[in-house]
mmCIF file of C-alpha atoms in Angstrom:
data_model
loop_
_atom_site.group_PDB
_atom_site.id
_atom_site.type_symbol
_atom_site.label_atom_id
_atom_site.label_comp_id
_atom_site.label_asym_id
_atom_site.label_seq_id
_atom_site.Cartn_x
_atom_site.Cartn_y
_atom_site.Cartn_z
ATOM 1 C CA UNK A 84 66.726 0.660 -12.131
ATOM 2 C CA UNK A 85 67.813 -1.841 -14.754
ATOM 3 C CA UNK A 86 67.012 -1.609 -18.478
ATOM 4 C CA UNK A 87 68.201 -4.907 -19.999
ATOM 5 C CA UNK A 88 67.361 -6.342 -23.393
ATOM 6 C CA UNK A 89 66.646 -10.075 -23.598
ATOM 7 C CA UNK A 90 70.308 -11.100 -23.844
ATOM 8 C CA UNK A 91 71.273 -9.023 -20.822
ATOM 9 C CA UNK A 92 68.261 -10.353 -18.928
ATOM 10 C CA UNK A 93 69.417 -13.901 -19.667
ATOM 11 C CA UNK A 94 72.707 -13.093 -17.902
ATOM 12 C CA UNK A 95 70.939 -11.453 -14.952
ATOM 13 C CA UNK A 96 68.483 -14.308 -14.513
ATOM 14 C CA UNK A 97 70.748 -17.243 -15.339
ATOM 15 C CA UNK A 98 68.264 -18.341 -17.991
ATOM 16 C CA UNK A 99 68.678 -18.894 -21.706
ATOM 17 C CA UNK A 100 67.520 -16.086 -24.000
ATOM 18 C CA UNK A 101 64.748 -18.352 -25.313
ATOM 19 C CA UNK A 102 63.392 -18.778 -21.766
ATOM 20 C CA UNK A 103 63.358 -15.008 -21.258
ATOM 21 C CA UNK A 104 61.506 -14.532 -24.548
ATOM 22 C CA UNK A 105 59.023 -17.293 -23.659
ATOM 23 C CA UNK A 106 57.836 -15.601 -20.454
ATOM 24 C CA UNK A 107 59.248 -12.067 -20.217
ATOM 25 C CA UNK A 108 56.689 -10.860 -17.678
ATOM 26 C CA UNK A 109 57.510 -13.572 -15.138
ATOM 27 C CA UNK A 110 61.243 -13.162 -15.653
ATOM 28 C CA UNK A 111 61.055 -9.367 -15.285
ATOM 29 C CA UNK A 112 58.897 -9.692 -12.151
ATOM 30 C CA UNK A 113 61.312 -12.239 -10.634
ATOM 31 C CA UNK A 114 64.385 -10.107 -11.298
ATOM 32 C CA UNK A 115 62.642 -6.961 -9.985
ATOM 33 C CA UNK A 116 61.917 -8.783 -6.745
ATOM 34 C CA UNK A 117 65.324 -10.458 -6.561
ATOM 35 C CA UNK A 118 67.251 -7.204 -7.061
ATOM 36 C CA UNK A 119 64.637 -4.953 -5.402
ATOM 37 C CA UNK A 120 64.760 -2.749 -8.481
ATOM 38 C CA UNK A 121 62.547 -1.406 -11.226
ATOM 39 C CA UNK A 122 63.126 -3.450 -14.384
ATOM 40 C CA UNK A 123 62.417 -2.276 -17.911
ATOM 41 C CA UNK A 124 62.957 -5.340 -20.095
ATOM 42 C CA UNK A 125 63.383 -3.865 -23.571
ATOM 43 C CA UNK A 126 61.963 -5.544 -26.626
ATOM 44 C CA UNK A 127 59.177 -5.382 -29.188
ATOM 45 C CA UNK A 128 56.979 -5.193 -26.115
ATOM 46 C CA UNK A 129 58.871 -3.676 -23.215
ATOM 47 C CA UNK A 130 57.997 -5.064 -19.795
ATOM 48 C CA UNK A 131 58.096 -2.731 -16.797
ATOM 49 C CA UNK A 132 58.251 -4.603 -13.491
ATOM 50 C CA UNK A 133 58.358 -3.344 -9.914
ATOM 51 C CA UNK A 134 59.601 -5.239 -6.849
ATOM 52 C CA UNK A 135 55.996 -5.186 -5.584
ATOM 53 C CA UNK A 136 55.030 -7.425 -8.501
ATOM 54 C CA UNK A 137 53.326 -4.682 -10.502
ATOM 55 C CA UNK A 138 53.702 -5.112 -14.280
ATOM 56 C CA UNK A 139 53.080 -2.743 -17.190
ATOM 57 C CA UNK A 140 53.651 -3.353 -20.876
ATOM 58 C CA UNK A 141 54.745 -0.748 -23.414
ATOM 59 C CA UNK A 142 53.790 -1.543 -26.987
ATOM 60 C CA UNK A 143 55.341 1.061 -29.194
ATOM 61 C CA UNK A 144 58.530 2.281 -30.656
ATOM 62 C CA UNK A 145 60.395 0.884 -33.563
ATOM 63 C CA UNK A 146 62.817 -1.844 -34.505
ATOM 64 C CA UNK A 147 65.226 0.993 -35.292
ATOM 65 C CA UNK A 148 65.675 1.523 -31.556
ATOM 66 C CA UNK A 149 67.758 -1.657 -31.497
ATOM 67 C CA UNK A 150 70.884 0.311 -32.301
ATOM 68 C CA UNK A 151 74.007 1.088 -30.312
ATOM 69 C CA UNK A 152 73.464 3.900 -27.834
ATOM 70 C CA UNK A 153 69.677 3.843 -27.951
ATOM 71 C CA UNK A 154 69.486 2.199 -24.519
ATOM 72 C CA UNK A 155 71.758 4.949 -23.201
ATOM 73 C CA UNK A 156 69.303 7.544 -24.503
ATOM 74 C CA UNK A 157 66.492 5.658 -22.748
ATOM 75 C CA UNK A 158 68.473 5.557 -19.503
ATOM 76 C CA UNK A 159 69.136 9.285 -19.811
ATOM 77 C CA UNK A 160 65.448 10.049 -20.261
ATOM 78 C CA UNK A 161 64.556 7.931 -17.228
ATOM 79 C CA UNK A 162 67.343 9.467 -15.138
ATOM 80 C CA UNK A 163 66.320 12.969 -16.149
ATOM 81 C CA UNK A 164 62.688 12.383 -15.247
ATOM 82 C CA UNK A 165 63.700 10.854 -11.914
ATOM 83 C CA UNK A 166 66.005 13.810 -11.218
ATOM 84 C CA UNK A 167 63.037 16.112 -11.742
ATOM 85 C CA UNK A 168 61.112 14.253 -9.042
ATOM 86 C CA UNK A 169 59.297 11.409 -10.805
ATOM 87 C CA UNK A 170 59.060 8.182 -8.820
ATOM 88 C CA UNK A 171 61.283 5.455 -10.344
ATOM 89 C CA UNK A 172 58.371 3.415 -11.716
ATOM 90 C CA UNK A 173 56.784 6.531 -13.220
ATOM 91 C CA UNK A 174 60.097 7.706 -14.692
ATOM 92 C CA UNK A 175 60.669 4.304 -16.299
ATOM 93 C CA UNK A 176 57.160 4.195 -17.744
ATOM 94 C CA UNK A 177 57.336 7.681 -19.180
ATOM 95 C CA UNK A 178 60.884 7.019 -20.370
ATOM 96 C CA UNK A 179 59.751 3.962 -22.327
ATOM 97 C CA UNK A 180 56.879 5.953 -23.814
ATOM 98 C CA UNK A 181 58.982 8.968 -24.837
ATOM 99 C CA UNK A 182 61.804 6.782 -26.188
ATOM 100 C CA UNK A 183 59.321 4.674 -28.134
ATOM 101 C CA UNK A 184 57.599 7.722 -29.605
ATOM 102 C CA UNK A 185 60.932 9.186 -30.676
ATOM 103 C CA UNK A 186 61.834 5.906 -32.399
ATOM 104 C CA UNK A 187 58.456 5.708 -34.116
ATOM 105 C CA UNK A 188 58.771 9.293 -35.334
ATOM 106 C CA UNK A 189 62.239 8.678 -36.762
ATOM 107 C CA UNK A 190 60.985 5.505 -38.438
ATOM 108 C CA UNK A 191 58.390 7.583 -40.270
ATOM 109 C CA UNK A 192 60.705 10.503 -41.049
ATOM 110 C CA UNK A 193 63.874 8.627 -42.052
ATOM 111 C CA UNK A 194 63.576 4.877 -42.373
ATOM 112 C CA UNK A 195 62.528 1.882 -40.308
ATOM 113 C CA UNK A 196 66.166 1.149 -39.464
ATOM 114 C CA UNK A 197 69.415 2.985 -39.931
ATOM 115 C CA UNK A 198 68.969 6.026 -37.744
ATOM 116 C CA UNK A 199 71.462 6.723 -34.992
ATOM 117 C CA UNK A 200 70.817 7.027 -31.277
ATOM 118 C CA UNK A 201 71.961 10.650 -31.303
ATOM 119 C CA UNK A 202 69.168 11.468 -33.752
ATOM 120 C CA UNK A 203 66.638 10.691 -31.015
ATOM 121 C CA UNK A 204 67.910 13.479 -28.772
ATOM 122 C CA UNK A 205 66.400 16.546 -30.489
ATOM 123 C CA UNK A 206 62.944 14.962 -30.290
ATOM 124 C CA UNK A 207 62.922 14.338 -26.531
ATOM 125 C CA UNK A 208 62.034 17.838 -25.172
ATOM 126 C CA UNK A 209 59.068 18.230 -27.529
ATOM 127 C CA UNK A 210 57.769 14.756 -26.757
ATOM 128 C CA UNK A 211 58.011 15.474 -23.035
ATOM 129 C CA UNK A 212 56.055 18.703 -23.535
ATOM 130 C CA UNK A 213 53.331 16.909 -25.471
ATOM 131 C CA UNK A 214 53.127 13.593 -23.615
ATOM 132 C CA UNK A 215 53.873 14.514 -20.030
ATOM 133 C CA UNK A 216 53.178 18.200 -19.630
ATOM 134 C CA UNK A 217 50.134 18.094 -21.953
ATOM 135 C CA UNK A 218 51.265 21.198 -23.781
ATOM 136 C CA UNK A 219 49.899 21.933 -27.211
ATOM 137 C CA UNK A 220 53.107 22.291 -29.204
ATOM 138 C CA UNK A 221 52.952 23.409 -32.837
#
């Protein structure tokens, strides 16, 4: 499992950042196949690619997620879901969704930018209850 942003993907692929941004789906698919790994290419639209060639796109979240440590929170969500038995592709998809929802919520509660990665953490359990376990949480 790799969760690069566009700059990191440029290093992985040997391409320029502009080339990654121009065709993120193809680049993510190529790197997933080359490394035989699930790829979650983070950005305004996050691209989820499997070695099989399967692609999914997550449109959500917030520009505020582009802050130090936010990717670590995302990786922790994905790792936690995988540790609980989710298949890697499923864990990455749900991780992107939960992370994005937490960022969107903080954008509405605090500000579009300026929140810290650690402020995402208290939101994660509730979002998992609502989004994944379909619990009705007050």
